[in-house]
PDB file of C-alpha atoms in Angstrom:
ATOM      1  CA  ASP A 275     139.206  51.779-187.899  1.00 54.00           C
ATOM      2  CA  THR A 276     137.483  48.751-189.394  1.00 75.00           C
ATOM      3  CA  GLY A 277     139.609  46.198-187.580  1.00 92.00           C
ATOM      4  CA  VAL A 278     141.703  43.346-188.921  1.00 95.00           C
ATOM      5  CA  SER A 279     139.902  41.373-191.600  1.00 96.00           C
ATOM      6  CA  GLN A 280     140.662  37.771-192.537  1.00 97.00           C
ATOM      7  CA  ASN A 281     139.318  35.768-195.461  1.00 97.00           C
ATOM      8  CA  PRO A 282     138.010  33.204-195.792  1.00 97.00           C
ATOM      9  CA  ARG A 283     136.585  32.488-192.329  1.00 95.00           C
ATOM     10  CA  HIS A 284     136.526  28.774-192.992  1.00 96.00           C
ATOM     11  CA  LYS A 285     138.389  26.598-195.479  1.00 97.00           C
ATOM     12  CA  ILE A 286     137.869  22.880-195.982  1.00 97.00           C
ATOM     13  CA  THR A 287     140.202  21.112-198.367  1.00 96.00           C
ATOM     14  CA  LYS A 288     141.614  17.717-199.166  1.00 96.00           C
ATOM     15  CA  ARG A 289     145.059  16.683-198.063  1.00 96.00           C
ATOM     16  CA  GLY A 290     147.687  17.613-200.630  1.00 97.00           C
ATOM     17  CA  GLN A 291     145.883  20.699-201.910  1.00 97.00           C
ATOM     18  CA  ASN A 292     147.264  24.221-201.684  1.00 97.00           C
ATOM     19  CA  VAL A 293     145.426  26.916-199.736  1.00 98.00           C
ATOM     20  CA  THR A 294     145.877  30.668-199.435  1.00 98.00           C
ATOM     21  CA  PHE A 295     144.560  32.968-196.727  1.00 97.00           C
ATOM     22  CA  ARG A 296     144.359  36.732-196.791  1.00 98.00           C
ATOM     23  CA  CYS A 297     144.714  39.271-194.009  1.00 98.00           C
ATOM     24  CA  ASP A 298     143.890  42.973-194.254  1.00 97.00           C
ATOM     25  CA  PRO A 299     145.392  44.801-191.266  1.00 96.00           C
ATOM     26  CA  ILE A 300     144.182  48.011-189.706  1.00 94.00           C
ATOM     27  CA  SER A 301     145.168  50.731-192.120  1.00 91.00           C
ATOM     28  CA  GLU A 302     148.517  52.376-191.339  1.00 86.00           C
ATOM     29  CA  HIS A 303     149.567  49.554-189.011  1.00 92.00           C
ATOM     30  CA  ASN A 304     153.109  48.812-190.077  1.00 91.00           C
ATOM     31  CA  ARG A 305     153.468  45.457-188.334  1.00 91.00           C
ATOM     32  CA  LEU A 306     151.572  42.329-189.305  1.00 94.00           C
ATOM     33  CA  TYR A 307     151.766  38.968-187.558  1.00 93.00           C
ATOM     34  CA  TRP A 308     150.571  35.443-188.323  1.00 96.00           C
ATOM     35  CA  TYR A 309     149.784  32.939-185.585  1.00 95.00           C
ATOM     36  CA  ARG A 310     148.446  29.392-185.566  1.00 96.00           C
ATOM     37  CA  GLN A 311     146.086  28.080-182.887  1.00 94.00           C
ATOM     38  CA  THR A 312     145.232  24.433-182.465  1.00 93.00           C
ATOM     39  CA  LEU A 313     142.364  23.145-180.368  1.00 88.00           C
ATOM     40  CA  GLY A 314     142.832  23.748-176.659  1.00 85.00           C
ATOM     41  CA  GLN A 315     146.060  25.686-177.083  1.00 89.00           C
ATOM     42  CA  GLY A 316     147.087  29.299-177.155  1.00 91.00           C
ATOM     43  CA  PRO A 317     148.158  30.876-180.437  1.00 93.00           C
ATOM     44  CA  GLU A 318     151.733  30.194-181.581  1.00 93.00           C
ATOM     45  CA  PHE A 319     153.784  32.726-183.506  1.00 91.00           C
ATOM     46  CA  LEU A 320     154.517  31.917-187.157  1.00 94.00           C
ATOM     47  CA  THR A 321     155.974  35.018-188.774  1.00 93.00           C
ATOM     48  CA  TYR A 322     155.783  38.798-188.871  1.00 90.00           C
ATOM     49  CA  PHE A 323     156.312  41.696-191.229  1.00 92.00           C
ATOM     50  CA  GLN A 324     157.366  45.244-190.682  1.00 90.00           C
ATOM     51  CA  ASN A 325     155.957  47.027-193.687  1.00 91.00           C
ATOM     52  CA  GLU A 326     156.786  44.722-196.615  1.00 91.00           C
ATOM     53  CA  ALA A 327     159.823  43.089-195.002  1.00 90.00           C
ATOM     54  CA  GLN A 328     159.431  39.656-193.423  1.00 90.00           C
ATOM     55  CA  LEU A 329     161.649  39.983-190.359  1.00 86.00           C
ATOM     56  CA  GLU A 330     161.163  36.771-188.448  1.00 85.00           C
ATOM     57  CA  LYS A 331     159.964  33.224-189.082  1.00 87.00           C
ATOM     58  CA  SER A 332     159.244  30.600-186.459  1.00 87.00           C
ATOM     59  CA  ARG A 333     160.576  27.067-186.698  1.00 85.00           C
ATOM     60  CA  LEU A 334     156.900  26.112-186.985  1.00 82.00           C
ATOM     61  CA  LEU A 335     156.891  27.624-190.450  1.00 85.00           C
ATOM     62  CA  SER A 336     158.006  24.712-192.616  1.00 89.00           C
ATOM     63  CA  ASP A 337     159.066  25.180-196.225  1.00 93.00           C
ATOM     64  CA  ARG A 338     155.491  24.366-197.281  1.00 96.00           C
ATOM     65  CA  PHE A 339     154.413  27.672-195.764  1.00 96.00           C
ATOM     66  CA  SER A 340     155.051  31.025-197.379  1.00 95.00           C
ATOM     67  CA  ALA A 341     153.861  34.477-196.437  1.00 96.00           C
ATOM     68  CA  GLU A 342     153.977  37.713-198.342  1.00 96.00           C
ATOM     69  CA  ARG A 343     153.058  41.302-197.737  1.00 96.00           C
ATOM     70  CA  PRO A 344     153.440  43.153-201.017  1.00 91.00           C
ATOM     71  CA  LYS A 345     153.461  46.925-200.705  1.00 86.00           C
ATOM     72  CA  GLY A 346     153.212  46.631-196.946  1.00 85.00           C
ATOM     73  CA  SER A 347     149.448  46.454-196.896  1.00 91.00           C
ATOM     74  CA  PHE A 348     147.520  43.146-196.942  1.00 96.00           C
ATOM     75  CA  SER A 349     149.264  39.831-196.411  1.00 97.00           C
ATOM     76  CA  THR A 350     148.765  36.312-197.711  1.00 97.00           C
ATOM     77  CA  LEU A 351     149.703  33.027-196.104  1.00 97.00           C
ATOM     78  CA  GLU A 352     149.973  30.044-198.436  1.00 97.00           C
ATOM     79  CA  ILE A 353     150.258  26.423-197.429  1.00 97.00           C
ATOM     80  CA  GLN A 354     151.350  23.989-200.127  1.00 97.00           C
ATOM     81  CA  ARG A 355     150.646  20.261-200.118  1.00 97.00           C
ATOM     82  CA  THR A 356     148.486  20.491-197.013  1.00 97.00           C
ATOM     83  CA  GLU A 357     148.731  17.798-194.344  1.00 96.00           C
ATOM     84  CA  GLN A 358     146.338  16.681-191.594  1.00 94.00           C
ATOM     85  CA  GLY A 359     148.482  18.454-189.031  1.00 94.00           C
ATOM     86  CA  ASP A 360     147.866  21.788-190.726  1.00 96.00           C
ATOM     87  CA  SER A 361     144.288  21.798-189.453  1.00 97.00           C
ATOM     88  CA  ALA A 362     144.093  24.802-187.139  1.00 96.00           C
ATOM     89  CA  MET A 363     142.866  28.364-186.759  1.00 95.00           C
ATOM     90  CA  TYR A 364     145.192  30.829-188.484  1.00 97.00           C
ATOM     91  CA  LEU A 365     145.136  34.240-186.849  1.00 95.00           C
ATOM     92  CA  CYS A 366     146.429  37.516-188.178  1.00 96.00           C
ATOM     93  CA  ALA A 367     147.242  40.542-186.030  1.00 94.00           C
ATOM     94  CA  SER A 368     148.536  44.025-186.698  1.00 94.00           C
ATOM     95  CA  SER A 369     150.108  46.752-184.621  1.00 91.00           C
ATOM     96  CA  LEU A 370     151.464  50.251-184.995  1.00 88.00           C
ATOM     97  CA  GLY A 371     155.085  50.961-184.219  1.00 76.00           C
ATOM     98  CA  SER A 372     157.843  48.623-183.140  1.00 66.00           C
ATOM     99  CA  GLY A 373     157.771  48.664-179.366  1.00 65.00           C
ATOM    100  CA  SER A 374     157.012  45.578-177.348  1.00 63.00           C
ATOM    101  CA  ASN A 375     154.271  47.443-175.521  1.00 69.00           C
ATOM    102  CA  GLN A 376     152.214  48.078-178.628  1.00 77.00           C
ATOM    103  CA  PRO A 377     149.068  45.940-178.440  1.00 85.00           C
ATOM    104  CA  GLN A 378     148.294  43.659-181.329  1.00 90.00           C
ATOM    105  CA  HIS A 379     144.821  43.724-182.814  1.00 92.00           C
ATOM    106  CA  PHE A 380     143.576  40.354-183.996  1.00 94.00           C
ATOM    107  CA  GLY A 381     141.248  39.291-186.764  1.00 95.00           C
ATOM    108  CA  ASP A 382     138.642  36.578-186.294  1.00 93.00           C
ATOM    109  CA  GLY A 383     140.881  34.005-187.952  1.00 94.00           C
ATOM    110  CA  THR A 384     140.620  31.475-190.761  1.00 96.00           C
ATOM    111  CA  ARG A 385     139.743  27.964-189.643  1.00 95.00           C
ATOM    112  CA  LEU A 386     141.398  25.354-191.855  1.00 97.00           C
ATOM    113  CA  SER A 387     140.119  21.786-191.919  1.00 97.00           C
ATOM    114  CA  ILE A 388     142.025  19.130-193.859  1.00 96.00           C
ATOM    115  CA  LEU A 389     140.004  16.100-194.925  1.00 91.00           C
TER     116      LEU A 389
ATOM    117  CA  ALA B 165     163.640  32.211-172.767  1.00 71.00           C
ATOM    118  CA  GLN B 166     160.367  33.892-172.023  1.00 80.00           C
ATOM    119  CA  SER B 167     157.391  31.796-171.012  1.00 87.00           C
ATOM    120  CA  VAL B 168     153.947  32.082-169.506  1.00 93.00           C
ATOM    121  CA  THR B 169     152.177  29.619-167.226  1.00 95.00           C
ATOM    122  CA  GLN B 170     148.475  29.826-166.613  1.00 96.00           C
ATOM    123  CA  LEU B 171     147.883  27.872-163.466  1.00 95.00           C
ATOM    124  CA  ASP B 172     144.285  26.833-164.109  1.00 95.00           C
ATOM    125  CA  SER B 173     142.963  25.390-167.341  1.00 95.00           C
ATOM    126  CA  HIS B 174     139.358  25.886-166.214  1.00 97.00           C
ATOM    127  CA  VAL B 175     137.768  28.201-163.654  1.00 98.00           C
ATOM    128  CA  SER B 176     134.074  28.140-162.782  1.00 98.00           C
ATOM    129  CA  VAL B 177     132.364  30.912-160.798  1.00 97.00           C
ATOM    130  CA  SER B 178     128.823  31.968-160.061  1.00 97.00           C
ATOM    131  CA  GLU B 179     127.444  35.175-161.529  1.00 97.00           C
ATOM    132  CA  GLY B 180     128.137  38.099-159.224  1.00 97.00           C
ATOM    133  CA  THR B 181     131.128  36.484-157.471  1.00 98.00           C
ATOM    134  CA  PRO B 182     134.784  37.496-157.919  1.00 98.00           C
ATOM    135  CA  VAL B 183     136.979  36.154-160.699  1.00 98.00           C
ATOM    136  CA  LEU B 184     140.661  35.263-160.290  1.00 98.00           C
ATOM    137  CA  LEU B 185     142.668  33.906-163.221  1.00 98.00           C
ATOM    138  CA  ARG B 186     146.266  33.169-162.333  1.00 98.00           C
ATOM    139  CA  CYS B 187     149.341  33.730-164.488  1.00 97.00           C
ATOM    140  CA  ASN B 188     153.074  33.424-163.839  1.00 96.00           C
ATOM    141  CA  TYR B 189     155.704  34.524-166.309  1.00 93.00           C
ATOM    142  CA  SER B 190     159.384  34.014-166.921  1.00 89.00           C
ATOM    143  CA  SER B 191     161.401  36.845-168.436  1.00 78.00           C
ATOM    144  CA  SER B 192     164.960  38.042-168.177  1.00 70.00           C
ATOM    145  CA  TYR B 193     164.116  41.659-168.739  1.00 72.00           C
ATOM    146  CA  SER B 194     161.296  44.006-167.908  1.00 73.00           C
ATOM    147  CA  PRO B 195     158.454  42.322-169.729  1.00 81.00           C
ATOM    148  CA  SER B 196     155.402  43.667-171.456  1.00 86.00           C
ATOM    149  CA  LEU B 197     152.443  41.599-170.328  1.00 91.00           C
ATOM    150  CA  PHE B 198     148.938  41.370-171.691  1.00 93.00           C
ATOM    151  CA  TRP B 199     145.649  39.621-171.077  1.00 96.00           C
ATOM    152  CA  TYR B 200     143.518  38.740-174.078  1.00 96.00           C
ATOM    153  CA  VAL B 201     140.018  37.230-174.170  1.00 96.00           C
ATOM    154  CA  GLN B 202     138.694  34.932-176.871  1.00 94.00           C
ATOM    155  CA  HIS B 203     135.030  34.114-177.358  1.00 91.00           C
ATOM    156  CA  PRO B 204     134.136  30.954-179.328  1.00 84.00           C
ATOM    157  CA  ASN B 205     135.127  31.087-183.000  1.00 77.00           C
ATOM    158  CA  LYS B 206     136.335  34.654-182.644  1.00 81.00           C
ATOM    159  CA  GLY B 207     139.676  36.377-182.619  1.00 84.00           C
ATOM    160  CA  LEU B 208     141.380  37.720-179.536  1.00 91.00           C
ATOM    161  CA  GLN B 209     140.442  40.972-177.850  1.00 93.00           C
ATOM    162  CA  LEU B 210     142.874  42.900-175.697  1.00 93.00           C
ATOM    163  CA  LEU B 211     141.673  43.256-172.099  1.00 96.00           C
ATOM    164  CA  LEU B 212     144.633  45.123-170.659  1.00 94.00           C
ATOM    165  CA  LYS B 213     148.394  45.560-170.859  1.00 91.00           C
ATOM    166  CA  TYR B 214     151.267  46.157-168.460  1.00 90.00           C
ATOM    167  CA  THR B 215     154.207  48.187-169.713  1.00 79.00           C
ATOM    168  CA  SER B 216     155.979  49.247-166.477  1.00 75.00           C
ATOM    169  CA  ALA B 217     154.048  52.479-165.926  1.00 73.00           C
ATOM    170  CA  ALA B 218     151.904  51.222-163.025  1.00 83.00           C
ATOM    171  CA  THR B 219     151.754  47.831-161.352  1.00 88.00           C
ATOM    172  CA  LEU B 220     147.955  47.808-161.095  1.00 94.00           C
ATOM    173  CA  VAL B 221     146.466  47.875-164.557  1.00 94.00           C
ATOM    174  CA  LYS B 222     142.815  48.529-165.305  1.00 95.00           C
ATOM    175  CA  GLY B 223     141.282  47.090-168.418  1.00 95.00           C
ATOM    176  CA  ILE B 224     137.976  46.871-170.182  1.00 94.00           C
ATOM    177  CA  ASN B 225     134.787  45.341-168.787  1.00 94.00           C
ATOM    178  CA  GLY B 226     135.867  45.823-165.172  1.00 96.00           C
ATOM    179  CA  PHE B 227     138.954  43.591-165.321  1.00 97.00           C
ATOM    180  CA  GLU B 228     142.194  44.428-163.527  1.00 97.00           C
ATOM    181  CA  ALA B 229     145.604  42.818-163.252  1.00 97.00           C
ATOM    182  CA  GLU B 230     148.452  43.399-160.833  1.00 95.00           C
ATOM    183  CA  PHE B 231     152.084  42.996-161.839  1.00 93.00           C
ATOM    184  CA  LYS B 232     154.148  41.541-158.989  1.00 92.00           C
ATOM    185  CA  LYS B 233     157.792  41.293-159.930  1.00 89.00           C
ATOM    186  CA  SER B 234     158.815  39.487-156.730  1.00 90.00           C
ATOM    187  CA  GLU B 235     156.292  36.749-157.472  1.00 93.00           C
ATOM    188  CA  THR B 236     156.641  36.929-161.274  1.00 92.00           C
ATOM    189  CA  SER B 237     152.871  36.999-161.419  1.00 95.00           C
ATOM    190  CA  PHE B 238     150.259  38.894-163.400  1.00 96.00           C
ATOM    191  CA  HIS B 239     146.900  37.629-162.139  1.00 97.00           C
ATOM    192  CA  LEU B 240     143.644  38.831-163.680  1.00 98.00           C
ATOM    193  CA  THR B 241     140.734  39.773-161.418  1.00 98.00           C
ATOM    194  CA  LYS B 242     137.203  41.097-161.611  1.00 98.00           C
ATOM    195  CA  PRO B 243     135.047  41.912-158.565  1.00 97.00           C
ATOM    196  CA  SER B 244     131.803  40.545-159.959  1.00 97.00           C
ATOM    197  CA  ALA B 245     131.421  38.041-162.789  1.00 97.00           C
ATOM    198  CA  HIS B 246     128.834  38.493-165.505  1.00 96.00           C
ATOM    199  CA  MET B 247     127.450  35.788-167.769  1.00 96.00           C
ATOM    200  CA  SER B 248     129.024  37.531-170.759  1.00 94.00           C
ATOM    201  CA  ASP B 249     132.491  37.014-169.217  1.00 96.00           C
ATOM    202  CA  ALA B 250     132.367  33.304-170.069  1.00 96.00           C
ATOM    203  CA  ALA B 251     135.225  32.838-172.554  1.00 96.00           C
ATOM    204  CA  GLU B 252     138.851  31.738-172.844  1.00 97.00           C
ATOM    205  CA  TYR B 253     141.463  34.037-171.347  1.00 98.00           C
ATOM    206  CA  PHE B 254     145.105  34.155-172.372  1.00 97.00           C
ATOM    207  CA  CYS B 255     148.016  35.615-170.438  1.00 96.00           C
ATOM    208  CA  VAL B 256     150.663  36.838-172.867  1.00 93.00           C
ATOM    209  CA  VAL B 257     154.235  38.109-172.722  1.00 89.00           C
ATOM    210  CA  SER B 258     155.945  39.975-175.505  1.00 84.00           C
ATOM    211  CA  GLU B 259     159.034  38.139-176.684  1.00 69.00           C
ATOM    212  CA  GLU B 260     162.326  39.822-176.004  1.00 61.00           C
ATOM    213  CA  LEU B 261     165.608  39.619-177.818  1.00 56.00           C
ATOM    214  CA  ASN B 262     168.828  38.675-176.041  1.00 50.00           C
ATOM    215  CA  TYR B 263     169.995  42.244-175.672  1.00 51.00           C
ATOM    216  CA  GLY B 264     166.749  43.333-174.063  1.00 47.00           C
ATOM    217  CA  GLY B 265     165.101  44.715-177.128  1.00 50.00           C
ATOM    218  CA  SER B 266     161.905  43.317-178.503  1.00 53.00           C
ATOM    219  CA  GLN B 267     160.648  42.138-181.826  1.00 60.00           C
ATOM    220  CA  GLY B 268     157.111  42.202-180.549  1.00 65.00           C
ATOM    221  CA  ASN B 269     155.776  38.756-181.269  1.00 76.00           C
ATOM    222  CA  LEU B 270     153.698  37.377-178.455  1.00 85.00           C
ATOM    223  CA  ILE B 271     154.097  34.250-176.356  1.00 89.00           C
ATOM    224  CA  PHE B 272     150.769  32.927-175.156  1.00 93.00           C
ATOM    225  CA  GLY B 273     149.860  30.815-172.179  1.00 94.00           C
ATOM    226  CA  LYS B 274     147.685  27.772-172.792  1.00 94.00           C
ATOM    227  CA  GLY B 275     144.572  29.620-171.731  1.00 96.00           C
ATOM    228  CA  THR B 276     142.044  29.482-168.916  1.00 97.00           C
ATOM    229  CA  LYS B 277     138.453  28.737-169.767  1.00 97.00           C
ATOM    230  CA  LEU B 278     136.108  30.746-167.570  1.00 97.00           C
ATOM    231  CA  SER B 279     132.608  29.410-166.980  1.00 97.00           C
ATOM    232  CA  VAL B 280     129.977  31.558-165.261  1.00 97.00           C
ATOM    233  CA  LYS B 281     127.022  29.847-163.630  1.00 96.00           C
ATOM    234  CA  PRO B 282     123.710  31.690-163.226  1.00 94.00           C
TER     235      PRO B 282
END
């Protein structure tokens, strides 16, 4: 169990650029979640996958955001035409099973800064 | 809708004294509740979880939480604070669907920053 891995740890980009983040979940975890955390706030749910299927998307996930999980393993989160308001920590979590009592294991996040 | 309210944004204690971080939740069904800890520039680590088996839940690093349905509370406690406990703590409820099922995504409180003075 090597834990949830996120890359890159930090990303600085100019407004209007596209960015892509990667998340490698704990192996054999079938659920994968993306959250966004802004300064001084708790994480907010963005979207989640069960295996390769994206089952739920938050209203926070505008059409500039897209997430994929090909083959049900790693996941990518892409933001197109970045805006100042996209600056945040993007957290990935994974869990095993589908019950609400299954704990989610979090990565260390990708911190995005928009210049 | 489910929600979580952490009653204190900042708690300061002296090393060796008890810790109490307060949390109230709102849920229509039997909730799953969690406490997570986040150290600066790090991800979140699970401290403990409540899933209806026992109302007093023991977690890692000496933390405990008691589920009180009548008070809709899930406060986090520790008998004796250590300097390494200084971090941000999040009370979390697992989101439920209308029919009582769950899709598992978490709803976080705004966090309580714990400071520990030497």
